[in-house]
Coordinates of C-alpha atoms and ligand atoms in Angstrom, one line a residue:
M86 CA 0.0 0.0 0.0
A87 CA 1.0 3.6 -0.4
P88 CA 3.0 5.4 2.3
T89 CA 1.1 7.8 4.5
T90 CA 2.0 10.5 7.1
H91 CA 1.9 9.3 10.7
R92 CA 0.4 12.0 12.8
E93 CA -3.3 11.2 12.3
T94 CA -2.6 7.6 11.5
L95 CA -0.5 6.3 14.4
R96 CA -3.7 5.0 16.1
D97 CA -4.6 3.2 12.9
A98 CA -1.2 1.7 12.6
A99 CA -1.4 0.5 16.3
S100 CA -4.7 -1.2 15.6
V101 CA -3.1 -2.9 12.6
I102 CA -0.5 -4.3 15.0
T103 CA -2.9 -5.4 17.7
G104 CA -5.0 -7.0 15.1
G105 CA -2.1 -9.2 14.0
G106 CA -1.1 -7.2 10.9
L107 CA 2.2 -5.8 9.6
V108 CA 3.2 -2.2 9.8
A109 CA 6.3 -0.7 8.2
M110 CA 7.8 1.7 10.8
P111 CA 10.6 4.1 10.5
T112 CA 13.6 3.8 12.9
E113 CA 16.8 5.7 13.0
T114 CA 18.7 2.9 11.2
V115 CA 16.3 1.5 8.4
Y116 CA 12.6 1.0 8.1
G117 CA 11.4 -2.1 10.0
L118 CA 8.5 -4.5 9.2
A119 CA 6.8 -4.6 12.6
A120 CA 4.4 -7.1 14.1
D121 CA 3.3 -7.9 17.6
A122 CA 6.2 -10.1 18.9
T123 CA 3.8 -12.0 21.2
N124 CA 1.6 -13.1 18.4
D125 CA 2.8 -16.2 16.7
K126 CA 0.6 -15.8 13.6
A127 CA 1.6 -12.1 13.2
V128 CA 5.3 -13.0 13.5
A129 CA 4.9 -15.8 11.0
R130 CA 3.5 -13.3 8.5
I131 CA 6.7 -11.3 8.8
F132 CA 8.7 -14.3 7.5
E133 CA 6.1 -14.9 4.8
A134 CA 6.1 -11.3 3.6
K135 CA 9.9 -11.1 3.5
G136 CA 10.4 -14.5 2.0
R137 CA 12.9 -15.0 4.8
P138 CA 14.4 -18.4 5.6
Q139 CA 12.9 -19.7 8.8
F140 CA 16.3 -20.0 10.5
N141 CA 16.8 -16.3 10.7
P142 CA 15.6 -15.0 14.1
L143 CA 14.1 -11.5 14.5
I144 CA 15.0 -8.4 16.5
V145 CA 12.4 -7.4 19.1
H146 CA 11.9 -3.7 19.7
V147 CA 11.3 -2.6 23.2
T148 CA 10.6 0.6 25.3
G149 CA 13.7 0.2 27.4
I150 CA 15.4 -2.0 29.9
D151 CA 12.2 -2.7 32.0
M152 CA 10.6 -4.4 29.0
A153 CA 13.8 -6.0 27.9
E154 CA 14.2 -7.8 31.2
K155 CA 10.8 -9.6 30.6
F156 CA 12.3 -11.4 27.7
V157 CA 16.0 -11.7 28.3
E158 CA 18.2 -12.3 31.3
M159 CA 19.8 -8.9 31.3
N160 CA 23.1 -9.4 33.2
A161 CA 25.3 -6.4 34.4
T162 CA 27.2 -6.3 31.1
A163 CA 23.9 -6.3 29.0
K164 CA 22.5 -3.4 31.3
Q165 CA 25.8 -1.5 31.0
L166 CA 25.5 -1.5 27.2
A167 CA 21.7 -0.7 27.3
V168 CA 22.2 2.2 29.6
R169 CA 25.0 3.6 27.4
F170 CA 23.5 2.9 23.9
W171 CA 19.7 2.8 24.3
P172 CA 17.8 4.3 22.7
G173 CA 20.0 3.7 19.8
P174 CA 21.3 1.4 17.1
L175 CA 22.6 -1.4 19.4
T176 CA 20.9 -4.8 19.4
I177 CA 21.6 -7.0 22.3
V178 CA 21.3 -10.7 22.1
G179 CA 21.0 -12.5 25.4
P180 CA 19.6 -15.7 27.0
R181 CA 15.9 -16.1 26.5
R182 CA 14.0 -16.1 29.8
A183 CA 12.0 -19.2 30.4
D184 CA 8.8 -17.3 30.9
A185 CA 9.3 -14.8 27.9
S186 CA 6.0 -14.0 26.3
V187 CA 7.5 -13.3 22.9
S188 CA 6.8 -15.9 20.1
L189 CA 9.3 -18.8 19.9
L190 CA 9.5 -17.7 16.2
V191 CA 11.4 -14.6 17.0
S192 CA 14.3 -16.9 18.4
A193 CA 14.0 -19.2 15.4
G194 CA 15.2 -22.2 17.4
L195 CA 17.9 -20.4 19.4
D196 CA 17.8 -20.1 23.1
T197 CA 18.4 -16.3 22.9
V198 CA 16.4 -13.2 22.0
A199 CA 17.7 -10.0 20.3
L200 CA 16.5 -6.7 21.7
R201 CA 16.7 -3.1 20.7
M202 CA 15.2 0.2 21.8
P203 CA 15.0 2.4 18.7
D204 CA 15.9 6.0 18.8
H205 CA 13.0 7.2 16.8
P206 CA 9.9 9.0 18.1
T207 CA 7.5 7.2 15.7
A208 CA 8.8 3.8 16.5
Q209 CA 8.7 4.5 20.3
A210 CA 5.1 5.8 19.8
L211 CA 4.0 2.7 18.1
I212 CA 5.4 0.4 20.8
N213 CA 3.8 2.6 23.5
A214 CA 0.5 2.8 21.7
T215 CA 0.3 -1.0 21.2
R216 CA 1.9 -1.8 24.6
R217 CA 3.5 -4.7 22.8
P218 CA 7.1 -5.6 22.0
L219 CA 7.5 -5.3 18.2
A220 CA 9.4 -7.8 16.1
A221 CA 10.8 -6.0 13.2
P222 CA 13.4 -7.0 10.6
S223 CA 14.3 -4.6 7.9
A224 CA 11.3 -3.9 5.7
N225 CA 12.6 -5.5 2.5
R226 CA 12.3 -8.8 0.7
S227 CA 14.9 -11.2 2.1
G228 CA 18.5 -10.7 0.7
S229 CA 17.7 -7.4 -1.0
L230 CA 18.7 -3.8 -0.1
S231 CA 17.5 -2.4 3.2
P232 CA 14.9 0.4 3.0
T233 CA 15.8 3.9 4.2
R234 CA 12.8 5.7 2.8
A235 CA 9.1 4.7 2.9
G236 CA 9.0 4.5 -0.9
H237 CA 11.7 1.7 -0.7
V238 CA 9.3 -0.3 1.4
E239 CA 6.6 0.1 -1.1
Q240 CA 8.8 -0.9 -4.0
S241 CA 10.1 -4.0 -2.2
L242 CA 7.0 -5.3 -0.3
G243 CA 4.1 -3.7 -2.0
N244 CA 0.8 -5.2 -0.8
R245 CA 2.6 -7.6 1.5
V246 CA 2.6 -4.9 4.2
D247 CA -0.7 -3.6 5.7
F248 CA 0.4 -0.2 6.7
I249 CA 3.4 2.1 6.0
L250 CA 4.3 4.8 8.4
D251 CA 6.1 7.4 6.4
D252 CA 8.5 9.6 8.4
G253 CA 11.0 10.6 5.9
P254 CA 14.5 9.2 5.4
C255 CA 16.3 7.3 8.2
V256 CA 18.9 9.4 9.8
I257 CA 21.6 6.7 10.2
G258 CA 20.9 4.5 7.2
I259 CA 22.8 1.4 8.2
E260 CA 21.3 -1.3 10.5
S261 CA 22.0 -1.6 14.2
T262 CA 25.2 -3.3 15.5
I263 CA 24.3 -6.7 16.9
V264 CA 26.2 -7.9 19.9
K265 CA 25.9 -11.1 21.8
V266 CA 26.4 -10.9 25.5
D267 CA 27.6 -14.2 27.0
G268 CA 28.5 -13.6 30.8
E269 CA 31.1 -10.8 30.6
Q270 CA 32.0 -11.6 27.0
V271 CA 30.6 -9.4 24.3
S272 CA 31.1 -10.2 20.6
I273 CA 29.8 -8.5 17.5
L274 CA 27.5 -10.6 15.3
R275 CA 26.9 -7.9 12.8
A276 CA 28.8 -4.7 12.3
G277 CA 26.6 -1.6 12.3
A278 CA 26.0 1.9 13.4
I279 CA 27.7 1.6 16.8
T280 CA 31.4 1.0 16.2
R281 CA 33.7 -1.5 17.7
E282 CA 35.6 1.4 19.3
D283 CA 32.4 2.8 20.9
L284 CA 31.8 -0.6 22.5
E285 CA 35.3 -1.2 23.6
D286 CA 35.4 2.4 25.2
T287 CA 32.3 1.6 27.2
L288 CA 33.3 -1.8 28.3
G289 CA 36.9 -0.9 29.0
R290 CA 38.1 -4.1 27.3
P291 CA 38.4 -5.6 23.9
L292 CA 35.5 -7.5 22.3
A293 CA 35.5 -11.3 22.1
A294 CA 35.8 -13.0 18.7
P295 CA 32.4 -14.2 17.3
G296 CA 31.5 -17.7 18.3
S297 CA 30.9 -20.8 16.3
L298 CA 29.6 -20.1 12.9
T299 CA 28.0 -23.5 12.2
K300 CA 24.6 -21.9 12.3
P301 CA 24.1 -18.3 10.9
Q302 CA 24.1 -16.2 14.0
A303 CA 22.9 -13.1 12.1
P304 CA 21.7 -12.8 8.5
G305 CA 24.4 -10.4 7.8
M306 CA 26.5 -13.6 8.1
L307 CA 25.0 -15.2 5.0
E308 CA 27.6 -14.6 2.3
S309 CA 25.3 -12.9 -0.1
H310 CA 23.0 -10.4 1.5
Y311 CA 21.9 -6.8 0.7
A312 CA 22.2 -7.6 -2.9
P313 CA 21.4 -5.2 -5.8
H314 CA 20.4 -6.8 -9.1
A315 CA 23.6 -5.3 -10.9
Q316 CA 27.1 -6.9 -10.3
L317 CA 29.2 -4.9 -7.8
R318 CA 32.9 -4.5 -8.1
L319 CA 34.7 -3.2 -5.0
N320 CA 37.8 -0.9 -4.3
V321 CA 37.7 0.8 -7.7
K322 CA 39.3 4.1 -8.1
T323 CA 38.6 4.5 -11.8
P324 CA 35.4 3.0 -13.1
E325 CA 34.9 1.7 -16.7
A326 CA 32.8 3.9 -19.0
S327 CA 30.2 1.1 -19.0
E328 CA 29.9 1.1 -15.2
A329 CA 27.9 3.1 -12.7
F330 CA 30.1 4.5 -9.9
L331 CA 29.6 4.8 -6.1
G332 CA 32.2 7.3 -5.1
F333 CA 33.5 8.5 -1.7
G334 CA 35.5 11.5 -0.8
D335 CA 38.1 12.4 -3.3
I336 CA 37.5 9.2 -5.3
T337 CA 34.8 10.5 -7.5
D338 CA 33.7 10.5 -11.1
D339 CA 31.9 13.1 -13.1
S340 CA 30.0 10.7 -15.3
P341 CA 26.3 11.0 -15.2
Y342 CA 26.2 7.5 -13.7
A343 CA 28.2 8.3 -10.6
L344 CA 27.0 9.3 -7.0
N345 CA 29.3 10.2 -4.2
L346 CA 28.4 8.9 -0.8
S347 CA 30.2 11.8 0.9
V348 CA 32.2 14.4 -1.0
G349 CA 33.7 15.5 2.3
G350 CA 34.7 12.0 3.2
D351 CA 32.3 11.8 6.2
L352 CA 31.4 8.2 7.1
R353 CA 28.2 9.2 8.8
E354 CA 26.9 11.0 5.7
A355 CA 28.1 8.0 3.7
A356 CA 26.1 5.6 5.8
A357 CA 23.0 7.6 5.6
N358 CA 23.2 7.7 1.8
F359 CA 24.4 4.1 1.3
F360 CA 21.3 2.0 0.6
A361 CA 19.4 4.8 -1.2
Y362 CA 22.4 5.4 -3.6
L363 CA 23.0 1.7 -4.2
R364 CA 19.4 1.4 -5.1
A365 CA 19.5 4.5 -7.5
L366 CA 22.6 3.1 -9.2
D367 CA 21.0 -0.3 -9.5
T368 CA 18.0 1.3 -11.2
L369 CA 20.4 3.2 -13.5
C370 CA 22.2 0.0 -14.5
E371 CA 18.9 -1.5 -15.5
N372 CA 17.6 1.5 -17.4
K373 CA 20.8 2.4 -19.2
H374 CA 22.0 -1.2 -19.7
L375 CA 25.3 -0.6 -17.8
N376 CA 27.6 -3.5 -16.9
G377 CA 27.5 -3.1 -13.2
I378 CA 28.3 -0.9 -10.3
A379 CA 31.9 -0.1 -9.2
A380 CA 32.4 1.2 -5.7
A381 CA 35.2 3.3 -4.3
P382 CA 37.3 2.1 -1.4
I383 CA 35.9 3.1 2.0
P384 CA 38.2 3.4 5.0
Q385 CA 37.9 0.5 7.5
T386 CA 37.5 2.8 10.5
G387 CA 34.4 3.7 12.5
L388 CA 31.2 3.4 10.5
G389 CA 33.4 2.3 7.5
E390 CA 33.5 -1.3 9.1
A391 CA 29.7 -1.5 8.7
I392 CA 29.6 0.0 5.2
N393 CA 32.4 -2.3 4.0
D394 CA 30.6 -5.3 5.5
R395 CA 27.4 -4.4 3.5
L396 CA 29.5 -3.8 0.3
K397 CA 31.3 -7.1 0.6
R398 CA 28.1 -9.1 1.0
A399 CA 26.4 -7.1 -1.8
A400 CA 29.3 -8.1 -4.1
A401 CA 29.4 -11.8 -3.0
P402 CA 28.4 -14.4 -5.6
R403 CA 24.7 -15.1 -5.4
S404 CA 23.6 -18.6 -4.4
Ligands
LIG713 O1 18.7 -1.6 12.6 C1 18.1 -2.7 12.7 O2 18.7 -3.7 13.3 C2 16.9 -2.9 11.8 C3 15.8 -2.1 12.4 C4 14.4 -2.3 11.8 O3 15.7 -2.3 13.8 N1 16.5 -4.3 11.8 C5 17.2 -5.3 11.2 O4 16.6 -6.5 11.2 O5 18.2 -5.1 10.5 P1 17.1 -7.8 10.3 O6 16.1 -8.9 10.6 O7 17.1 -7.3 8.9 O8 18.4 -8.2 10.9 C6 18.6 -8.5 12.2 C7 19.2 -9.8 12.4 C8 18.3 -11.1 12.2 O9 18.1 -11.4 10.9 C9 19.2 -12.1 12.9 O10 20.1 -12.8 12.1 C10 19.8 -11.3 14.0 O11 19.4 -10.0 13.8 N2 19.2 -11.9 15.1 C11 18.0 -11.7 15.6 N3 17.8 -12.5 16.7 C12 19.0 -13.1 17.0 C13 19.4 -14.0 17.9 N4 18.7 -14.4 18.9 N5 20.7 -14.4 17.9 C14 21.5 -14.0 16.8 N6 21.2 -13.1 15.9 C15 19.9 -12.7 16.0
LIG714 MG1 17.8 -7.0 7.0

């Protein structure tokens, strides 16, 4: 369905959720496809709408530490991170409480639940209005680019979503960082908007290496993810004439098929533009019959780690 403004319609969106439906909600990272996390059928509809493999668990969005503690054993380390980074783009994976009322589908067979308190007034208002925790993956078909505008949701999911809350572009533009808390050990399952340096500064110690990868621990760990239709070539300083170009900083191109993530080389600006620009170049490739997208090198510091992670997976061979 078509995007709509939220002010008059928040109540309608909330009733879609409490009725077991799906609402695309803005967050500070990307748009999420939200459903009542305590309703099995509603959560099942998320998997169906996304075409998502069942083994991928979902992030549950909460109003804060109090709600989080109903679903996860929040130990001192988990609380320390939540106090520092919530509301905000940090997802904390911790042990699922035996009496957690969220659907077993959100854990997808794991004994953990992933929780996040979004830093976005509309997302918070929706959770408050429904008084439910909201399961919400990114609001795109599984494996394709994440939506940072309401229009992207409509393009990707169309009538598979019951309601789209349009609150303009997402400020951060890259998904949350997912950390697993295991006792005092914290490891990054998916690089994201909170950097490794931010986490290590808060904890006062280095992060642990991610655990066994026999089962995908986060979808970002599937080789090919966030894929555009066009082929993507990385670390390119000079694109071919037949290629669209995703530039960064000084590494730019004045062809009509080039966009620069941030002329000033600002990684925050680059993250905010990332998915929208990749989408735009993907469309350009199709319309102008170009051979693919070339992308400039991005420094592997701060938010660059998350951007490079998305680029690497977008360029991986498709299965
Ligand atoms: O910024 C974000 O994180 C956005 C917004 C909407 O909050 N959400 C998002 O969700 O990116 P999604 O589903 O596209 O990616 C989150 C991933 C899951 O697919 C899953 O692999 C991982 O988080 N995850 C969820 N629960 C987990 C768990 N219990 N253990 C390990 N990973 C988990
Ligand atoms: Mg996603």
